C-alpha positions as a Python dict, from the first residue, in 0.01 Angstrom:
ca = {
    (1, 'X'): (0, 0, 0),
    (2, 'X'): (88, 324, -92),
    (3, 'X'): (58, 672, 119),
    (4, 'X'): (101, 918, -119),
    (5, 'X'): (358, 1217, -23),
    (6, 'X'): (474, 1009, 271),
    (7, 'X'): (730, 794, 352),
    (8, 'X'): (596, 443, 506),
    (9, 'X'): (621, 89, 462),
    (10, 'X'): (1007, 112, 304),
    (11, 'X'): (875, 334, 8),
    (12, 'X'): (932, 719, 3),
    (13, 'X'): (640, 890, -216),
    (14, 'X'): (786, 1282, -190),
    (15, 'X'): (583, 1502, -442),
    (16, 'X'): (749, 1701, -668),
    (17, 'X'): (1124, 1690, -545),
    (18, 'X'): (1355, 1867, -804),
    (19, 'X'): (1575, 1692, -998),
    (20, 'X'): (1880, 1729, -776),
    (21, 'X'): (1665, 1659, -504),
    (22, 'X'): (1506, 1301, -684),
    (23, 'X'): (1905, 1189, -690),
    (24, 'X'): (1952, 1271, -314),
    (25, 'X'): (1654, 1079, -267),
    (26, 'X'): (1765, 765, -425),
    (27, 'X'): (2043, 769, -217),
    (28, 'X'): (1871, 746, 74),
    (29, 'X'): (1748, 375, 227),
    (30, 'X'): (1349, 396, 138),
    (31, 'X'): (1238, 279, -204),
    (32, 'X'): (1199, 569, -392),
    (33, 'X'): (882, 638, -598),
    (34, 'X'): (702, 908, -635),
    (35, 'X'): (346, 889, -648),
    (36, 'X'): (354, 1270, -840),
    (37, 'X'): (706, 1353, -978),
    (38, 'X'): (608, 1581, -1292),
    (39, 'X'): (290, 1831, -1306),
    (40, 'X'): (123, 1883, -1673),
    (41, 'X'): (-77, 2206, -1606),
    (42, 'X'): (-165, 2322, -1931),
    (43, 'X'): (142, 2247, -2192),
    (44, 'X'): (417, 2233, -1926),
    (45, 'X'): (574, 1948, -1698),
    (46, 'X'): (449, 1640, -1845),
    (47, 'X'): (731, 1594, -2070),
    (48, 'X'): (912, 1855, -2002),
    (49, 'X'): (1219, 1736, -1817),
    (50, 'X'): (1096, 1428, -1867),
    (51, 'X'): (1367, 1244, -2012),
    (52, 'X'): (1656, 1388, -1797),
    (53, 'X'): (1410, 1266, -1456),
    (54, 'X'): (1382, 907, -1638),
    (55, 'X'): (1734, 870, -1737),
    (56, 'X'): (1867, 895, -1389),
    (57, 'X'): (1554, 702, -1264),
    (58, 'X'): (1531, 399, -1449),
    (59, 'X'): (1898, 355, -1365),
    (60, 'X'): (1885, 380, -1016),
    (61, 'X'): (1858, 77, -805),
    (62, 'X'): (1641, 259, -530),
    (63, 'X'): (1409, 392, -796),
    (64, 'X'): (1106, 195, -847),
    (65, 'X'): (900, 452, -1087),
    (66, 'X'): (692, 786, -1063),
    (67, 'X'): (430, 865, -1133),
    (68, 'X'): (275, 1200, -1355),
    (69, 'X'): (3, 1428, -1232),
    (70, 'X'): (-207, 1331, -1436),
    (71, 'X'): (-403, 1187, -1724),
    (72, 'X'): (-661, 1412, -1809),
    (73, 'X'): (-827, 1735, -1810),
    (74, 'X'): (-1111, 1766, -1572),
    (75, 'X'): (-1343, 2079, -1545),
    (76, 'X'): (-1720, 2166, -1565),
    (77, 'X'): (-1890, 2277, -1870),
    (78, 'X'): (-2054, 2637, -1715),
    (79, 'X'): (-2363, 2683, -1919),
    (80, 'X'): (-2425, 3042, -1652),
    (81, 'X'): (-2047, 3169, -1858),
    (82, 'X'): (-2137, 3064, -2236),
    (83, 'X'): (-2004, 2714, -2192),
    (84, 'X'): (-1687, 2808, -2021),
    (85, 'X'): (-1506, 2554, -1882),
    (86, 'X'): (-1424, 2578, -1546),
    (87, 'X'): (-1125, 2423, -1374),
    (88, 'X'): (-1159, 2603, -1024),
    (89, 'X'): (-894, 2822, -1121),
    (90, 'X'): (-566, 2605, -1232),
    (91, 'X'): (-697, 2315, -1022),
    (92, 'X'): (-826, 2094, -1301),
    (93, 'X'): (-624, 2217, -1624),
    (94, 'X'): (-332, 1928, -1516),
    (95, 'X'): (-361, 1607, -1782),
    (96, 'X'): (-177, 1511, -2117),
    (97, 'X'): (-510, 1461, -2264),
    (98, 'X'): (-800, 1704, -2256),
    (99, 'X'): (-1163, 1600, -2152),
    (100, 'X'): (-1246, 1352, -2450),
    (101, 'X'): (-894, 1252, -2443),
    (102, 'X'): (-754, 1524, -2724),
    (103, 'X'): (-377, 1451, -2690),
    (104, 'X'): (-123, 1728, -2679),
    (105, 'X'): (219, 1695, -2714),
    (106, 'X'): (331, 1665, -2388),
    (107, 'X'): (190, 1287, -2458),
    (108, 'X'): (350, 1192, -2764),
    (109, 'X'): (665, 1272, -2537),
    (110, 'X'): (570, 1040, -2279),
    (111, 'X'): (516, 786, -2536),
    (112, 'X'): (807, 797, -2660),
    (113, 'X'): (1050, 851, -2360),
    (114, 'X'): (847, 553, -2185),
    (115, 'X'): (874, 307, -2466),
    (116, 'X'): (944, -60, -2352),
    (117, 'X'): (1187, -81, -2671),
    (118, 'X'): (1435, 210, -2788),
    (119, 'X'): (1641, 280, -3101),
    (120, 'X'): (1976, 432, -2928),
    (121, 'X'): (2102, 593, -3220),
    (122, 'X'): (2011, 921, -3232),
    (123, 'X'): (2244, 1012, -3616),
    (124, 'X'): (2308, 793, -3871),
    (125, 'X'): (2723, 735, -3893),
    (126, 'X'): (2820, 800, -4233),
    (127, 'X'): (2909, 438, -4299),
    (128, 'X'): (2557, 316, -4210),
    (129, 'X'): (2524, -47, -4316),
    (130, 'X'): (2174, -111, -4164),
    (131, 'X'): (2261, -156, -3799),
    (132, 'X'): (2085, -13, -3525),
    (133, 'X'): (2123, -42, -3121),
    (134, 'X'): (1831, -210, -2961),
    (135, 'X'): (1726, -147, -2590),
    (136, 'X'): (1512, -414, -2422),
    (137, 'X'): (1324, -188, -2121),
    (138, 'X'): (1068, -463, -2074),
    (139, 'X'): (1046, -662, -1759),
    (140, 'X'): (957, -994, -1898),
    (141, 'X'): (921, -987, -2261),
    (142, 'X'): (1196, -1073, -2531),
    (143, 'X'): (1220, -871, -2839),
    (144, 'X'): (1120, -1210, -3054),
    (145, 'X'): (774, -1136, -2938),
    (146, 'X'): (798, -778, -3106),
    (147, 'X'): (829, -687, -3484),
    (148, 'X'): (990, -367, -3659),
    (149, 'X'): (871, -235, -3974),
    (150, 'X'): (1156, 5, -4164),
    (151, 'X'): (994, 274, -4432),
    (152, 'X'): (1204, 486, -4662),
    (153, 'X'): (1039, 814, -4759),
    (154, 'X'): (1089, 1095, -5025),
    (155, 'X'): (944, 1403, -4987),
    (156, 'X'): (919, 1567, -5344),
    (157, 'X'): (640, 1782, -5292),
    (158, 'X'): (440, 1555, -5131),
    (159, 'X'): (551, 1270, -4893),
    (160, 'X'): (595, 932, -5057),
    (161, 'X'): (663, 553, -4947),
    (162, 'X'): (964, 441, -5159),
    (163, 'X'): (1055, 64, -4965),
    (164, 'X'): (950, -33, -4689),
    (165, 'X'): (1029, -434, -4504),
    (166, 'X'): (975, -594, -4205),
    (167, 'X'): (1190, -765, -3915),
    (168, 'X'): (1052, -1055, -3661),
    (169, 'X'): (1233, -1249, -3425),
    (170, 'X'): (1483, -1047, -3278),
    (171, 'X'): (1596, -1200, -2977),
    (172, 'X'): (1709, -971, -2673),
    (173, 'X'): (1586, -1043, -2361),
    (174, 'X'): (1442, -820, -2107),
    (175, 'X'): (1734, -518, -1953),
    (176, 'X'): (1907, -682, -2235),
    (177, 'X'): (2052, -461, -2557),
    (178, 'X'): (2134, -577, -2923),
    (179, 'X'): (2140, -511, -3267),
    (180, 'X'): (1873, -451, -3536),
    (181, 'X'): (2017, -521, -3898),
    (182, 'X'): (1789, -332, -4137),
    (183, 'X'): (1746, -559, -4459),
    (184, 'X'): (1763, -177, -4661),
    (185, 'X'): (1823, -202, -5077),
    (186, 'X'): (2185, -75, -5179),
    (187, 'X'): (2020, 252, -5324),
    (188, 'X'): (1831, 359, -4981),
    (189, 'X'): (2080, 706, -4967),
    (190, 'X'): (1843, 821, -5233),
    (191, 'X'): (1574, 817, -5002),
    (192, 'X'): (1507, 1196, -4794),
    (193, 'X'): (1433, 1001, -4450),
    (194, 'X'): (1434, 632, -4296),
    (195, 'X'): (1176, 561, -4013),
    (196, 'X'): (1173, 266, -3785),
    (197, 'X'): (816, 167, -3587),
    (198, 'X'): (849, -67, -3313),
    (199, 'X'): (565, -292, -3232),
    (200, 'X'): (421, -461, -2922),
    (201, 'X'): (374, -813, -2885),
    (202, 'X'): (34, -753, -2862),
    (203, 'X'): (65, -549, -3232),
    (204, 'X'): (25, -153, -3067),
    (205, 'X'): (268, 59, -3191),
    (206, 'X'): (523, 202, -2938),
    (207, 'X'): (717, 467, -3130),
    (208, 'X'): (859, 515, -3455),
    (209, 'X'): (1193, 730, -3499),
    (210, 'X'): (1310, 859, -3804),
    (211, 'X'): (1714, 1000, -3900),
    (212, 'X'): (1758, 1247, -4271),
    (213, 'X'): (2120, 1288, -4383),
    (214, 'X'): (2074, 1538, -4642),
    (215, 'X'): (2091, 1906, -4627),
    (216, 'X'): (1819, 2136, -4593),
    (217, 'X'): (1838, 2290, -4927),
    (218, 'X'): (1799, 1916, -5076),
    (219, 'X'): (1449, 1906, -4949),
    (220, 'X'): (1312, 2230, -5164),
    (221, 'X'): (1353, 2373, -5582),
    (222, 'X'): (1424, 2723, -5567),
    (223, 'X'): (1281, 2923, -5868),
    (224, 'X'): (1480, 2944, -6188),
    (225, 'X'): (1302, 3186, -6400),
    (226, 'X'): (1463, 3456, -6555),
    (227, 'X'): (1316, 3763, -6435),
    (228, 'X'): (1404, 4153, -6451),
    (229, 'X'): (1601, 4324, -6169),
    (230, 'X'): (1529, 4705, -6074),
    (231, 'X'): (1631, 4918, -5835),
    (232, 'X'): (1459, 5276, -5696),
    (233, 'X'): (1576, 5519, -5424),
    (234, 'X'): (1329, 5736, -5298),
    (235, 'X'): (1350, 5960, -4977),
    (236, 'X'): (1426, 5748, -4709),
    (237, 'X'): (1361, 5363, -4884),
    (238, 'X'): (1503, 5196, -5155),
    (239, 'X'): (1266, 4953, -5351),
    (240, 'X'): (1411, 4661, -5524),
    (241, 'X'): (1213, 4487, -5809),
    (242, 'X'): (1304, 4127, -5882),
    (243, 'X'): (971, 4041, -6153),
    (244, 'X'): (663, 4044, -6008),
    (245, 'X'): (808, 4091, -5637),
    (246, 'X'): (948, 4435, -5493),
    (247, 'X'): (1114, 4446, -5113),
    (248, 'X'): (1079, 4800, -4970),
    (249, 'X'): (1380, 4875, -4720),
    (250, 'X'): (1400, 5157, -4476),
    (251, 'X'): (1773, 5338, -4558),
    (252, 'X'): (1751, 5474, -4192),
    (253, 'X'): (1732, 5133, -4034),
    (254, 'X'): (1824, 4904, -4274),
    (255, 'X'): (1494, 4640, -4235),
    (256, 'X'): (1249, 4557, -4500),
    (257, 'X'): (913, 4787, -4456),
    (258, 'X'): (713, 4595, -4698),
    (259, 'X'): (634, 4334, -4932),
    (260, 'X'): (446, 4383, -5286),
    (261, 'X'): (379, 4052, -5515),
    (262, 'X'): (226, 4125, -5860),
    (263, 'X'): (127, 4484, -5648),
    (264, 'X'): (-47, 4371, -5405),
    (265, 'X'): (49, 4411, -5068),
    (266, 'X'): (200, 4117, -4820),
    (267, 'X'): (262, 4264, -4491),
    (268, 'X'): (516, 4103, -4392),
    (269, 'X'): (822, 4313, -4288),
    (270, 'X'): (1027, 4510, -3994),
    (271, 'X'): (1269, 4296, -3970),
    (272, 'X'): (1489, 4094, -3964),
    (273, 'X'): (1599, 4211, -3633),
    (274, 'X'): (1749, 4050, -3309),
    (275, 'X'): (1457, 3903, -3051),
    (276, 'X'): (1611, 3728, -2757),
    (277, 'X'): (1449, 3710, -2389),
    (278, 'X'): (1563, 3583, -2045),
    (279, 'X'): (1321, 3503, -1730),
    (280, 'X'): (1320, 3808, -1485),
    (281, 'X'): (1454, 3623, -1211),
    (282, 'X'): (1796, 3495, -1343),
    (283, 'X'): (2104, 3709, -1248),
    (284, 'X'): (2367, 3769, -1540),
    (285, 'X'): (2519, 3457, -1415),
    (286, 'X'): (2257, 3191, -1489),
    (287, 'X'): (2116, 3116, -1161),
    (288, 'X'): (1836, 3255, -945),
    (289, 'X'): (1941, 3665, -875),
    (290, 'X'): (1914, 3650, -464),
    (291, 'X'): (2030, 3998, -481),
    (292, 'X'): (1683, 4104, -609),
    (293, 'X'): (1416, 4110, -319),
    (294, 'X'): (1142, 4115, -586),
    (295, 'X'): (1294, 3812, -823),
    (296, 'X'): (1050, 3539, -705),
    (297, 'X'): (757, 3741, -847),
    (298, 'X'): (943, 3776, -1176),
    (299, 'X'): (1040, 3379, -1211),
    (300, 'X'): (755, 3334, -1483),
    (301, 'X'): (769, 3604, -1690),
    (302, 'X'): (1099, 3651, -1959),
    (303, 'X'): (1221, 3961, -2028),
    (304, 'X'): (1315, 4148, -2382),
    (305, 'X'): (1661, 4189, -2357),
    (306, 'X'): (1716, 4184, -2761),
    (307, 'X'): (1948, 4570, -2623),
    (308, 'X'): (1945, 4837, -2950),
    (309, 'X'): (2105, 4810, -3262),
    (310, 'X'): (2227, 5094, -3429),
    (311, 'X'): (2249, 5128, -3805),
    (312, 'X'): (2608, 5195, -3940),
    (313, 'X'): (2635, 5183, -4300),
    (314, 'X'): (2328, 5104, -4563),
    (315, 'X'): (2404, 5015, -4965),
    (316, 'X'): (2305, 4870, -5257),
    (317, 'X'): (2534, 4704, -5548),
    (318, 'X'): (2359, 4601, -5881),
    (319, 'X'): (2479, 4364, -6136),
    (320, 'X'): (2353, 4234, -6423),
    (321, 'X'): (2219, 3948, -6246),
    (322, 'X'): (2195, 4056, -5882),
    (323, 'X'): (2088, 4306, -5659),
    (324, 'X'): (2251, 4313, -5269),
    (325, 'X'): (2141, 4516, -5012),
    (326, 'X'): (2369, 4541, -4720),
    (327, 'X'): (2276, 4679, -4327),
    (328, 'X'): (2599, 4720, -4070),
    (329, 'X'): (2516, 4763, -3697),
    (330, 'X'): (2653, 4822, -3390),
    (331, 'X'): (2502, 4617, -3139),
    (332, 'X'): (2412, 4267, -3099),
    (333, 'X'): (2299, 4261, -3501),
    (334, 'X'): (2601, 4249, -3665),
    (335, 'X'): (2453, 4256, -4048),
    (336, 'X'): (2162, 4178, -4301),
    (337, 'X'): (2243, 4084, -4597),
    (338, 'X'): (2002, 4044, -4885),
    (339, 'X'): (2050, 3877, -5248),
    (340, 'X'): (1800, 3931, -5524),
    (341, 'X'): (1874, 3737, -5800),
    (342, 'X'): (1790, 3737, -6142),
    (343, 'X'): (1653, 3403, -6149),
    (344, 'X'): (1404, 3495, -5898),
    (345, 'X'): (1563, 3397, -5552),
    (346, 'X'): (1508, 3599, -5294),
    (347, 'X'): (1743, 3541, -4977),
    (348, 'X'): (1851, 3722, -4646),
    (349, 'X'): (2192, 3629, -4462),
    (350, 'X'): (2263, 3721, -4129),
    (351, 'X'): (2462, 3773, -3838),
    (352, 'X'): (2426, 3862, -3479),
    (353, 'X'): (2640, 3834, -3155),
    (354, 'X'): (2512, 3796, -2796),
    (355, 'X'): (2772, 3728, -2533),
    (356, 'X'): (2613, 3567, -2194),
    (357, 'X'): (2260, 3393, -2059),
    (358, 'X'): (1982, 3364, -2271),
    (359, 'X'): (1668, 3173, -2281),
    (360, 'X'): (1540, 3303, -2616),
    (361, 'X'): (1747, 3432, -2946),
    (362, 'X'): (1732, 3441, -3308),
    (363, 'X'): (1615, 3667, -3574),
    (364, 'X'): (1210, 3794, -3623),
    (365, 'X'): (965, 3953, -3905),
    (366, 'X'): (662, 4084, -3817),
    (367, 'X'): (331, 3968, -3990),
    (368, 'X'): (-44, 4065, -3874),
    (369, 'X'): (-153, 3700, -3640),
    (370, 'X'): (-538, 3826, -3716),
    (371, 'X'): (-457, 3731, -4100),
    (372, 'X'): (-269, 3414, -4066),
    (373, 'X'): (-498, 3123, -4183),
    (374, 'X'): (-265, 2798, -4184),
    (375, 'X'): (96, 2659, -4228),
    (376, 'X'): (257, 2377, -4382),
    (377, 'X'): (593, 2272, -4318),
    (378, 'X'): (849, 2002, -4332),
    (379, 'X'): (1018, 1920, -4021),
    (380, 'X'): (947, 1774, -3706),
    (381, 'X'): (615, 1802, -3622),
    (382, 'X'): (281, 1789, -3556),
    (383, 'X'): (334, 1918, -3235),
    (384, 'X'): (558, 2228, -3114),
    (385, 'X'): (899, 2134, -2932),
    (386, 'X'): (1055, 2324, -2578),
    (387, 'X'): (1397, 2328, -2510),
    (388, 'X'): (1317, 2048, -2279),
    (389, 'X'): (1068, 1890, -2431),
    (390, 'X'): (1215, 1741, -2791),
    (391, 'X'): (1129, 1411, -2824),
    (392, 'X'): (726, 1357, -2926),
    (393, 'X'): (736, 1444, -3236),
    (394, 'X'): (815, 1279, -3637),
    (395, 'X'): (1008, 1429, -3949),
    (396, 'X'): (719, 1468, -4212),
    (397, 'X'): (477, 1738, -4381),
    (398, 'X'): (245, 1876, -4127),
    (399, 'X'): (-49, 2125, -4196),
    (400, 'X'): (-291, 2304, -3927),
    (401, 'X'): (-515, 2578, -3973),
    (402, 'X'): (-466, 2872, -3677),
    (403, 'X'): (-564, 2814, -3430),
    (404, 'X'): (-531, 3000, -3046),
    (405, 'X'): (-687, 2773, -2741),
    (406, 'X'): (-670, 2904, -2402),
    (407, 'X'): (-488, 2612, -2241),
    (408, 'X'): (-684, 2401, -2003),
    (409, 'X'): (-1022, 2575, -2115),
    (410, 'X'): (-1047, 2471, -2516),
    (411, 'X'): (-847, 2181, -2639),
    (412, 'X'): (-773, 2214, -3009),
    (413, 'X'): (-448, 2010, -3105),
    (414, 'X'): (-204, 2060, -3189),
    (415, 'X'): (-93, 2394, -3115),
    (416, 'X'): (-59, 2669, -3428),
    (417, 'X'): (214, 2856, -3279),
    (418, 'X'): (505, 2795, -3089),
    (419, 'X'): (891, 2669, -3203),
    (420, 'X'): (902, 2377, -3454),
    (421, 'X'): (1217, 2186, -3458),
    (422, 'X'): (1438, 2027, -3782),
    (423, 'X'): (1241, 2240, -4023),
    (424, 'X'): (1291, 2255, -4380),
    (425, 'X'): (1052, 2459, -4507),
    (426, 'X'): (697, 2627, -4419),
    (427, 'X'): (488, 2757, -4637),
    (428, 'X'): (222, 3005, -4423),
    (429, 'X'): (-116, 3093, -4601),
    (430, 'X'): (-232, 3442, -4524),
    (431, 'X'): (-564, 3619, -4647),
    (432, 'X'): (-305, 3834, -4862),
    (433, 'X'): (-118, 3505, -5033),
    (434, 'X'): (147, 3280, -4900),
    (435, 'X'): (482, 3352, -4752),
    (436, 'X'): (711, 3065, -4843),
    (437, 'X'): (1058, 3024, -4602),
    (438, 'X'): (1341, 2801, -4688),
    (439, 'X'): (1562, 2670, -4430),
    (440, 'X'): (1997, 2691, -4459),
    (441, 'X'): (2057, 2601, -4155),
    (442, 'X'): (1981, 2268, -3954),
    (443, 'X'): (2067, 2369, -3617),
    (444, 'X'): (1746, 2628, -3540),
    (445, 'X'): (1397, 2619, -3485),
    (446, 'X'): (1074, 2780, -3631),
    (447, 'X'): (877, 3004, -3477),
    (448, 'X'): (530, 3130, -3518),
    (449, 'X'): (435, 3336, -3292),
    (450, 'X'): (444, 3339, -2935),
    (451, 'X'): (330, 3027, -2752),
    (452, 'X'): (-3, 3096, -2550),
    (453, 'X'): (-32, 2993, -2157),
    (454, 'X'): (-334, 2920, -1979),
    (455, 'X'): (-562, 3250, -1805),
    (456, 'X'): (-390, 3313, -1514),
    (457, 'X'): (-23, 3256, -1650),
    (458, 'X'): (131, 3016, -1386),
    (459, 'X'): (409, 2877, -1639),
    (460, 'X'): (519, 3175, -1864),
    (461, 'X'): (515, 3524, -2042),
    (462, 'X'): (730, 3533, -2338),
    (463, 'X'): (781, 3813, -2557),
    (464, 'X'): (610, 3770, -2911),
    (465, 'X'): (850, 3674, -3145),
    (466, 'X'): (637, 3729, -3435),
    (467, 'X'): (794, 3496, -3772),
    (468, 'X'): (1107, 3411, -3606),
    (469, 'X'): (1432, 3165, -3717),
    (470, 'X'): (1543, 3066, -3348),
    (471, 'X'): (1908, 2958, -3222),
    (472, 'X'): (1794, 2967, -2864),
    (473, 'X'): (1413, 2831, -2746),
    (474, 'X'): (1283, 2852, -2389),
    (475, 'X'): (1219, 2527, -2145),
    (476, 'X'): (900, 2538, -1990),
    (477, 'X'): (855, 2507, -1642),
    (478, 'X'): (568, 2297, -1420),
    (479, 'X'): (308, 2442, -1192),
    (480, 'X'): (564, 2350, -911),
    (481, 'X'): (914, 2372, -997),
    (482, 'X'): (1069, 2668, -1249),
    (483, 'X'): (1335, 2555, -1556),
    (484, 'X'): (1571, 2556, -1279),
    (485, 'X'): (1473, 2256, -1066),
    (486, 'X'): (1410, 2016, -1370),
    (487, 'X'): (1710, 1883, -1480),
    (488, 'X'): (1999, 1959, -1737),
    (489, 'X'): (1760, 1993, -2102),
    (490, 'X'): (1605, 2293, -1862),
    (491, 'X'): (1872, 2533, -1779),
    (492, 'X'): (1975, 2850, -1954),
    (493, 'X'): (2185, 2867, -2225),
    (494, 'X'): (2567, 3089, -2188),
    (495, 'X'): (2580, 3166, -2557),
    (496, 'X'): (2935, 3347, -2727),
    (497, 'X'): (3056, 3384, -3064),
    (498, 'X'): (2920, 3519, -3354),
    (499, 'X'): (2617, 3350, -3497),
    (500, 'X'): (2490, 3298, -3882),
    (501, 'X'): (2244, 3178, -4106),
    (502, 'X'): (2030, 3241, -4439),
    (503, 'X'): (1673, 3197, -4512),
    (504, 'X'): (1529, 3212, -4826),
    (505, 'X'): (1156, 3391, -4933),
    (506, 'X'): (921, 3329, -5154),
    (507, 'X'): (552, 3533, -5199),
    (508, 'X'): (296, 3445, -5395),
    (509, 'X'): (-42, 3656, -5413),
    (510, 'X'): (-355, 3554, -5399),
}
């Protein structure tokens, strides 16, 4: 018999112990298992941290488990408040699953990170022959019982089964670990991605990873139509003309204004310029700021701390099959650097440098949210990612229509906006026409606007972000502990150097 939050019988239940904490505990005689060791108030906790508690639990040998708080949504339909539901405040807003069991991502983690069988390898060695580390977390059932099921995709537009085959019979027993040979054709490099799905003895499927090799640029056709290049000064903006799309750029601070496809207007614009954010409570060392008497009322809420750029030097060059438009600054943006070409790219490189702790960083465009009606993308998806909370989701084409829920009081999954991880490309329909972005650079994230918490804000205020390519994404904290307390994936990140990328744009009109 359990007593939950006590310690009796040999077994020590503790709610909610940090993550240094949970190891101090398991050195201690009791049994340790926690009958509530993660909270999943609104899109926070469940997963997040997840892995880092599990991979110092499950090899423990005074760890017998945890449990999460908890499985569902619970709340009452108030027909008095137009059908509101009510959660008695945050009290009921605290499962992976809303009321008719709507899953949100924090699940898919949990599925994933509690798998009975994982795939170790998390990259595919460049000498891949078909091999692939097997662990065996079951108790009492050998991997014969199981089957895996290998797909190779392409993703030419549209996502496509090439191959596909089938293993049985794999013998590893339980806590054991082995190999899985892949019976793949000579030619499966052609492929654009290789996914795995593990199956239960009982034939339910408990995960499926994936692994690309290619670059990003592989994945997407730029356009290759010759088209005419122009170039107009006038006042205080400078207009460049690449066919049927012009950029406007403000001389006096170097960002693009404004967007005109076959003239009509896309307002998409002011920017690209530096975003990054850092929770109010954190000194300029990366842990809590004691010397602030006010910090523990600033713990949920990150602060802009993007600084001011100032605009250096602003030009032009033309050639007879390019136009460049180059912004210096002094500050953390470094430069902008756009290249219109004849053949009807459009891209933007850039650089920026932030020395020190920061929870949130990249680039950002502005573009109305109140005339955003969907987005497709390739990458990891369907569900947004945290800095602590990466694994739950698949490499594939993804498409939801917007979409802004109050968490824990409507459940429409997943989430429009937030940071989307391994992204290729995302095309993002507007009532104007569509705003096409082409990923460089594998190592950042998408974002879409600024992730929305539930009505009374117990896990986070971030600053909107707008249309932003991301080097640095926040954790998200539980209703009990802050980023802090939740293991290693959680904590800040010290960033130096000078960071880079390119996007490229394409508009269409509608």
């Amino acid at each position: 018999v359990l007593h939950p939050q006590k310690n009796f019988g040999g077994f020590e239940t503790m709610h909610y112990r940090s993550y240094g904490e949970s190891q101090e505990y398991m050195r201690k005689p009791e049994i340790w298992m926690p009958t509530e060791f993660l909270h999943a108030l609104y899109d926070g906790g469940a997963g997040a941290g997840l892995w880092d508690y599990w991979e110092v639990m499950r090899k423990h040998p005074r760890c017998a488990g945890g449990f999460i708080w908890m499985f569902a949504d619970e709340g009452v339909v108030r027909t008095d408040q137009n059908g509101r539901i009510d959660n008695v405040g945050n009290y009921g807003a605290d499962g992976i699953v809303g009321p008719h069991h709507e899953r949100e991502g924090s699940f898919y983690t949990v599925k994933q990170v509690w798998s009975p069988v994982q795939i170790m390898d998390t990259q595919l060695p460049d000498n891949f022959d078909g091999e692939l580390q097997v662990e065996n977390r079951y108790d009492f059932t050998n991997l014969k019982d199981c089957r895996f099921v290998w797909t190779l995709k392409s993703f030419n537009n549209k996502e496509s089964i090439l191959k596909s085959g089938e293993i049985k019979g794999l013998d590893i027993a339980p806590h054991m670990s082995g190999t899985l040979k892949l019976n793949l054709p000579s030619d499966w490099g052609n492929a654009d991605a290789l996914y795995v799905t593990a199956y239960s003895p009982t034939n339910e499927e408990l995960w499926t990873w994936d692994w690309q090799w290619k670059e990003a640029k592989d994945f997407y056709a730029l356009p290759s139509n010759k088209v005419s290049l122009s170039a107009k000064e006038e006042n205080n903006t400078l207009s460049v003309s690449a066919g049927s799309t012009t950029l406007t750029f403000d001389k006096s601070s170097g960002q693009l204004i404004s967007v005109k496809e076959k003239n009509k207007n896309i307002a998409f614009g002011n920017g690209p310029r530096f975003i990054a954010a850092r929770r109010g409570d954190r000194s300029m060392d990366v842990y809590y700021n004691h010397d602030d008497e006010s910090a523990r009322s600033k713990e949920r809420i990150y602060e802009d701390i993007s600084g001011e750029n100032k605009l250096t030097t602003f030009n032009y060059r033309q050639t007879t099959d390019s136009i460049t438009v180059t912004a210096d600054y002094f500050g953390n943006t470094r430069q902008t650097h756009w290249v219109i070409k004849s053949d009807g790219t459009i891209r933007f490189d850039y650089s920026y440098q932030y020395e020190g702790v920061v929870e949130l960083m990249g680039i950002m465009f502005d573009y109305p949210e109140n005339q955003i009606i969907s987005k497709k993308w390739l990458g990891e998806g369907p569900y947004r990612v945290w800095q602590n909370r990466l694994h739950g989701t698949n490499f594939g084409i993804w498409e939801n229509d917007y979409n802004d829920p109050i968490p824990g009081e409507s459940f429409i999954y997943p989430e429009f906006k937030g940071y989307f991880n391994n992204w290729k490309w995302a095309a993002l329909n507007t009532t104007e026409g569509t705003i096409n972005l082409m990923n460089t650079n594998d190592n950042n994230y998408l974002g879409v606007y600024t992730p929305r918490d539930g009505r009374d804000v117990l896990l986070y205020t971030i600053p909107q972000s707008g249309i932003s390519v991301l080097k640095v994404i926040p954790a998200v904290r539980n209703k009990v502990n802050s980023t802090d307390l939740v293991g290693p994936s959680s904590q800040a990140q010290w960033v130096t150097g000078l960071q880079t990328g390119s996007i490229y744009l394409k508009f269409e009109a509608k």
